[in-house]
């Protein structure tokens, strides 16, 4: 009987051990899941703060008329922050409409006034040219008329550029999430495996406008754009797994 009891005891011990292993693994996985969820919430909260920092930095560049440097700024941010793999601003059509309206109200009239002055000067010089016989004076007048016509051409070209407001191809919405965040004005978080992707909307505030040097003519609550960021969670996942097992 002893050998049989011993075998039954061994089987029972193995069965209980297997059950305990299952529960231990379940406890570890649950602990990892809960800790991961908490970590993701913190990362999501932090990513919104980072998106706000990007927005403020872009506004500073805009006020200083250095917007061409924004892509270099995105690269610098990506290289400085561990785990940040991608930073991309998505520009809403509303921003183009705002810039076009500002150009029509503020910038284009300046060029139109310059054109009017050039034309007036050309008319005066043309009248003087008809009365002047001195070769040197005529040459100076003809040169000034030519310069004025070039000035008109440059001003007309600038007006065309000011009216042709377009988004940089790198800032156009591409994915379903891009369009969704622009439409809803609500952040999107997607965590898959070792990757977290965040879409944070840029919403106009009451402080935006001509007085602040920001976007003139916007309404409070309007979605102007968004920032898309991609983070690597590989190191975090490794740390969580190691800590849960230990």
Tab-separated table of C-alpha atoms in Angstrom:
chain	number	residue	atom	x	y	z
A	1	UNK	CA	0.000	0.000	0.000
A	2	UNK	CA	2.836	2.357	0.772
A	3	UNK	CA	4.097	2.560	-2.788
A	4	UNK	CA	0.567	3.276	-4.032
A	5	UNK	CA	0.002	5.981	-1.434
A	6	UNK	CA	3.318	7.461	-2.361
A	7	UNK	CA	2.369	7.597	-6.021
A	8	UNK	CA	-0.982	9.163	-5.201
A	9	UNK	CA	0.775	11.702	-2.986
A	10	UNK	CA	3.190	12.542	-5.742
A	11	UNK	CA	0.350	12.987	-8.239
A	12	UNK	CA	-1.577	15.144	-5.765
A	13	UNK	CA	1.506	17.210	-5.033
A	14	UNK	CA	2.172	17.689	-8.748
A	15	UNK	CA	-1.468	18.637	-9.355
A	16	UNK	CA	-1.466	21.177	-6.538
A	17	UNK	CA	1.902	22.468	-7.712
A	18	UNK	CA	0.580	22.887	-11.252
A	19	UNK	CA	-2.438	24.795	-9.929
A	20	UNK	CA	-0.183	27.011	-7.820
A	21	UNK	CA	2.028	27.703	-10.834
A	22	UNK	CA	-1.050	28.714	-12.844
A	23	UNK	CA	-2.179	31.061	-10.078
A	24	UNK	CA	1.338	32.468	-9.710
A	25	UNK	CA	1.606	33.131	-13.426
A	26	UNK	CA	-1.874	34.694	-13.385
A	27	UNK	CA	-0.883	36.871	-10.424
A	28	UNK	CA	2.310	37.966	-12.197
A	29	UNK	CA	0.468	38.725	-15.421
A	30	UNK	CA	-2.260	40.620	-13.527
A	31	UNK	CA	0.373	42.578	-11.638
A	32	UNK	CA	2.166	43.402	-14.890
A	33	UNK	CA	-1.127	44.422	-16.513
A	34	UNK	CA	-2.138	46.670	-13.606
A	35	UNK	CA	1.298	48.226	-13.339
A	36	UNK	CA	1.422	48.689	-17.122
A	37	UNK	CA	-1.993	50.373	-17.084
A	38	UNK	CA	-0.840	52.763	-14.369
A	39	UNK	CA	2.379	53.463	-16.251
A	40	UNK	CA	0.477	54.093	-19.489
A	41	UNK	CA	-1.803	56.585	-17.730
A	42	UNK	CA	1.231	58.498	-16.505
A	43	UNK	CA	2.825	58.409	-19.952
A	44	UNK	CA	-0.433	59.602	-21.540
A	45	UNK	CA	-0.653	62.489	-19.058
A	46	UNK	CA	2.977	63.375	-19.674
A	47	UNK	CA	2.535	63.166	-23.463
A	48	UNK	CA	-0.230	65.792	-23.316
A	49	UNK	CA	2.153	68.098	-21.453
A	50	UNK	CA	4.800	67.436	-24.105
A	51	UNK	CA	2.276	68.229	-26.850
A	52	UNK	CA	1.542	71.534	-25.107
A	53	UNK	CA	5.264	72.286	-24.989
A	54	UNK	CA	5.498	71.660	-28.729
A	55	UNK	CA	2.545	74.010	-29.299
A	56	UNK	CA	4.083	76.812	-27.225
A	57	UNK	CA	7.417	76.371	-29.014
A	58	UNK	CA	5.721	76.604	-32.407
A	59	UNK	CA	3.887	79.764	-31.386
A	60	UNK	CA	7.214	81.264	-30.347
A	61	UNK	CA	8.713	80.404	-33.726
A	62	UNK	CA	5.680	81.919	-35.455
A	63	UNK	CA	5.976	85.199	-33.538
A	64	UNK	CA	9.670	85.352	-34.395
A	65	UNK	CA	8.903	84.487	-38.049
A	66	UNK	CA	11.108	81.377	-37.861
A	67	UNK	CA	8.525	78.705	-38.670
A	68	UNK	CA	10.870	77.137	-41.223
A	69	UNK	CA	12.912	75.861	-38.266
A	70	UNK	CA	10.041	73.827	-36.789
A	71	UNK	CA	11.060	70.529	-38.381
A	72	UNK	CA	14.571	70.855	-36.971
A	73	UNK	CA	12.949	71.534	-33.592
A	74	UNK	CA	10.884	68.318	-33.868
A	75	UNK	CA	14.047	66.333	-34.607
A	76	UNK	CA	15.828	67.900	-31.627
A	77	UNK	CA	12.924	67.031	-29.295
A	78	UNK	CA	12.869	63.446	-30.577
A	79	UNK	CA	16.604	63.021	-29.993
A	80	UNK	CA	16.515	64.567	-26.518
A	81	UNK	CA	13.624	62.531	-25.035
A	82	UNK	CA	14.304	58.808	-24.445
A	83	UNK	CA	11.682	56.564	-26.000
A	84	UNK	CA	10.211	59.261	-28.239
A	85	UNK	CA	10.360	57.926	-31.786
A	86	UNK	CA	8.220	60.382	-33.717
A	87	UNK	CA	6.852	63.930	-33.493
A	88	UNK	CA	4.633	65.241	-36.262
A	89	UNK	CA	2.326	68.252	-36.308
A	90	UNK	CA	-0.936	67.917	-38.237
A	91	UNK	CA	-2.143	71.241	-39.588
A	92	UNK	CA	-5.882	71.810	-39.842
A	93	UNK	CA	-7.445	73.579	-42.821
A	94	UNK	CA	-8.735	76.235	-40.424
A	95	UNK	CA	-5.170	77.476	-39.902
A	96	UNK	CA	-4.747	78.046	-43.637
A	97	UNK	CA	-8.051	79.951	-43.715
A	98	UNK	CA	-6.886	82.119	-40.813
A	99	UNK	CA	-3.532	82.913	-42.424
A	100	UNK	CA	-5.220	83.700	-45.742
A	101	UNK	CA	-7.609	86.118	-44.005
A	102	UNK	CA	-4.728	87.801	-42.145
A	103	UNK	CA	-2.802	88.212	-45.388
A	104	UNK	CA	-5.819	89.788	-47.102
A	105	UNK	CA	-6.350	92.201	-44.227
A	106	UNK	CA	-2.798	93.063	-43.219
A	107	UNK	CA	-0.117	92.032	-45.721
A	108	UNK	CA	-1.657	92.266	-49.181
A	109	UNK	CA	-2.811	95.904	-48.777
A	110	UNK	CA	0.820	96.857	-48.107
A	111	UNK	CA	1.882	95.299	-51.404
A	112	UNK	CA	-1.061	96.863	-53.232
A	113	UNK	CA	-0.112	100.270	-51.870
A	114	UNK	CA	3.464	99.731	-53.047
A	115	UNK	CA	2.187	98.857	-56.535
A	116	UNK	CA	0.090	102.041	-56.617
A	117	UNK	CA	3.122	104.113	-55.620
A	118	UNK	CA	5.259	102.451	-58.298
A	119	UNK	CA	2.643	103.127	-60.969
A	120	UNK	CA	2.279	106.742	-59.899
A	121	UNK	CA	6.037	107.173	-60.061
A	122	UNK	CA	6.175	105.540	-63.514
A	123	UNK	CA	3.510	107.960	-64.771
A	124	UNK	CA	5.461	110.945	-63.429
A	125	UNK	CA	8.736	109.738	-64.899
A	126	UNK	CA	7.122	108.961	-68.254
A	127	UNK	CA	5.741	112.507	-68.435
A	128	UNK	CA	9.151	113.974	-67.541
A	129	UNK	CA	10.811	111.694	-70.064
A	130	UNK	CA	8.751	113.205	-72.879
A	131	UNK	CA	9.929	116.691	-71.962
A	132	UNK	CA	13.566	115.880	-71.285
A	133	UNK	CA	16.136	115.861	-74.062
A	134	UNK	CA	19.294	115.508	-71.982
A	135	UNK	CA	20.680	111.970	-72.673
A	136	UNK	CA	21.968	111.393	-69.135
A	137	UNK	CA	18.730	112.512	-67.518
A	138	UNK	CA	16.730	110.354	-69.902
A	139	UNK	CA	18.938	107.372	-69.074
A	140	UNK	CA	18.419	107.880	-65.333
A	141	UNK	CA	14.654	108.156	-65.814
A	142	UNK	CA	14.494	105.032	-67.957
A	143	UNK	CA	16.470	103.115	-65.323
A	144	UNK	CA	14.138	104.301	-62.567
A	145	UNK	CA	11.084	103.327	-64.641
A	146	UNK	CA	12.573	99.876	-65.216
A	147	UNK	CA	13.268	99.476	-61.490
A	148	UNK	CA	9.699	100.521	-60.673
A	149	UNK	CA	8.287	97.947	-63.080
A	150	UNK	CA	10.445	95.265	-61.464
A	151	UNK	CA	9.114	96.397	-58.092
A	152	UNK	CA	5.541	95.963	-59.370
A	153	UNK	CA	6.349	92.463	-60.611
A	154	UNK	CA	7.859	91.496	-57.245
A	155	UNK	CA	4.882	92.892	-55.321
A	156	UNK	CA	2.407	91.064	-57.581
A	157	UNK	CA	4.361	87.834	-57.088
A	158	UNK	CA	4.295	88.291	-53.328
A	159	UNK	CA	0.531	88.878	-53.375
A	160	UNK	CA	0.044	85.639	-55.304
A	161	UNK	CA	2.184	83.783	-52.744
A	162	UNK	CA	0.272	85.307	-49.828
A	163	UNK	CA	-3.029	84.170	-51.302
A	164	UNK	CA	-1.763	80.688	-52.087
A	165	UNK	CA	-1.666	79.403	-48.502
A	166	UNK	CA	-0.908	75.686	-48.388
A	167	UNK	CA	0.090	73.198	-45.727
A	168	UNK	CA	3.518	71.619	-45.898
A	169	UNK	CA	3.028	68.046	-47.212
A	170	UNK	CA	4.618	66.759	-44.001
A	171	UNK	CA	1.792	68.350	-41.985
A	172	UNK	CA	-1.183	67.083	-43.969
A	173	UNK	CA	-3.525	64.586	-42.239
A	174	UNK	CA	-2.789	61.060	-43.434
A	175	UNK	CA	-4.436	58.446	-41.237
A	176	UNK	CA	-7.928	57.847	-39.911
A	177	UNK	CA	-6.709	58.951	-36.476
A	178	UNK	CA	-5.354	62.210	-37.939
A	179	UNK	CA	-8.768	63.106	-39.310
A	180	UNK	CA	-10.520	61.888	-36.160
A	181	UNK	CA	-8.556	64.099	-33.780
A	182	UNK	CA	-9.111	67.133	-36.038
A	183	UNK	CA	-12.828	66.389	-36.178
A	184	UNK	CA	-13.486	65.521	-32.525
A	185	UNK	CA	-10.941	67.711	-30.760
A	186	UNK	CA	-10.286	64.859	-28.317
A	187	UNK	CA	-6.958	63.094	-27.688
A	188	UNK	CA	-6.402	59.541	-28.932
A	189	UNK	CA	-4.181	56.973	-27.236
A	190	UNK	CA	-3.259	53.649	-28.826
A	191	UNK	CA	-0.990	51.174	-27.032
A	192	UNK	CA	-0.004	48.087	-28.984
A	193	UNK	CA	2.825	45.882	-27.771
A	194	UNK	CA	5.926	48.012	-27.376
A	195	UNK	CA	4.448	51.104	-29.039
A	196	UNK	CA	2.260	53.934	-27.739
A	197	UNK	CA	0.836	56.384	-30.261
A	198	UNK	CA	-0.718	59.655	-29.129
A	199	UNK	CA	-2.753	62.256	-31.013
A	200	UNK	CA	-3.238	65.478	-29.027
A	201	UNK	CA	-5.468	68.234	-30.487
A	202	UNK	CA	-4.552	71.897	-30.568
A	203	UNK	CA	-7.641	73.853	-29.587
A	204	UNK	CA	-7.967	77.638	-29.838
A	205	UNK	CA	-8.219	79.529	-26.578
A	206	UNK	CA	-9.624	82.917	-25.685
A	207	UNK	CA	-6.053	84.204	-25.432
A	208	UNK	CA	-5.439	83.463	-29.125
A	209	UNK	CA	-5.743	86.467	-31.392
A	210	UNK	CA	-3.993	89.501	-32.751
A	211	UNK	CA	-3.181	90.885	-29.294
A	212	UNK	CA	-1.254	87.764	-28.312
A	213	UNK	CA	0.459	87.472	-31.673
A	214	UNK	CA	-1.115	84.065	-32.134
A	215	UNK	CA	-3.884	83.091	-34.578
A	216	UNK	CA	-6.089	86.084	-35.290
A	217	UNK	CA	-9.800	85.608	-35.868
A	218	UNK	CA	-10.123	82.242	-34.151
A	219	UNK	CA	-13.061	81.245	-31.986
A	220	UNK	CA	-12.673	79.698	-28.563
A	221	UNK	CA	-12.796	75.901	-28.895
A	222	UNK	CA	-11.876	75.656	-32.590
A	223	UNK	CA	-9.537	72.788	-33.490
A	224	UNK	CA	-6.531	74.255	-35.285
A	225	UNK	CA	-4.439	71.120	-35.583
A	226	UNK	CA	-2.855	68.314	-33.607
A	227	UNK	CA	0.436	66.677	-32.785
A	228	UNK	CA	1.102	62.978	-33.320
A	229	UNK	CA	3.751	61.356	-31.148
A	230	UNK	CA	5.003	57.788	-31.062
A	231	UNK	CA	6.744	56.316	-28.017
A	232	UNK	CA	8.632	53.051	-27.548
A	233	UNK	CA	7.448	51.068	-24.507
A	234	UNK	CA	10.010	48.285	-24.938
A	235	UNK	CA	12.186	49.273	-21.972
A	236	UNK	CA	9.154	49.922	-19.762
A	237	UNK	CA	7.681	46.525	-20.609
A	238	UNK	CA	10.980	44.813	-19.831
A	239	UNK	CA	11.268	46.611	-16.490
A	240	UNK	CA	7.677	45.753	-15.524
A	241	UNK	CA	8.163	42.091	-16.330
A	242	UNK	CA	11.423	41.918	-14.385
A	243	UNK	CA	9.978	43.691	-11.327
A	244	UNK	CA	6.861	41.518	-11.292
A	245	UNK	CA	8.912	38.301	-11.390
A	246	UNK	CA	11.314	39.510	-8.705
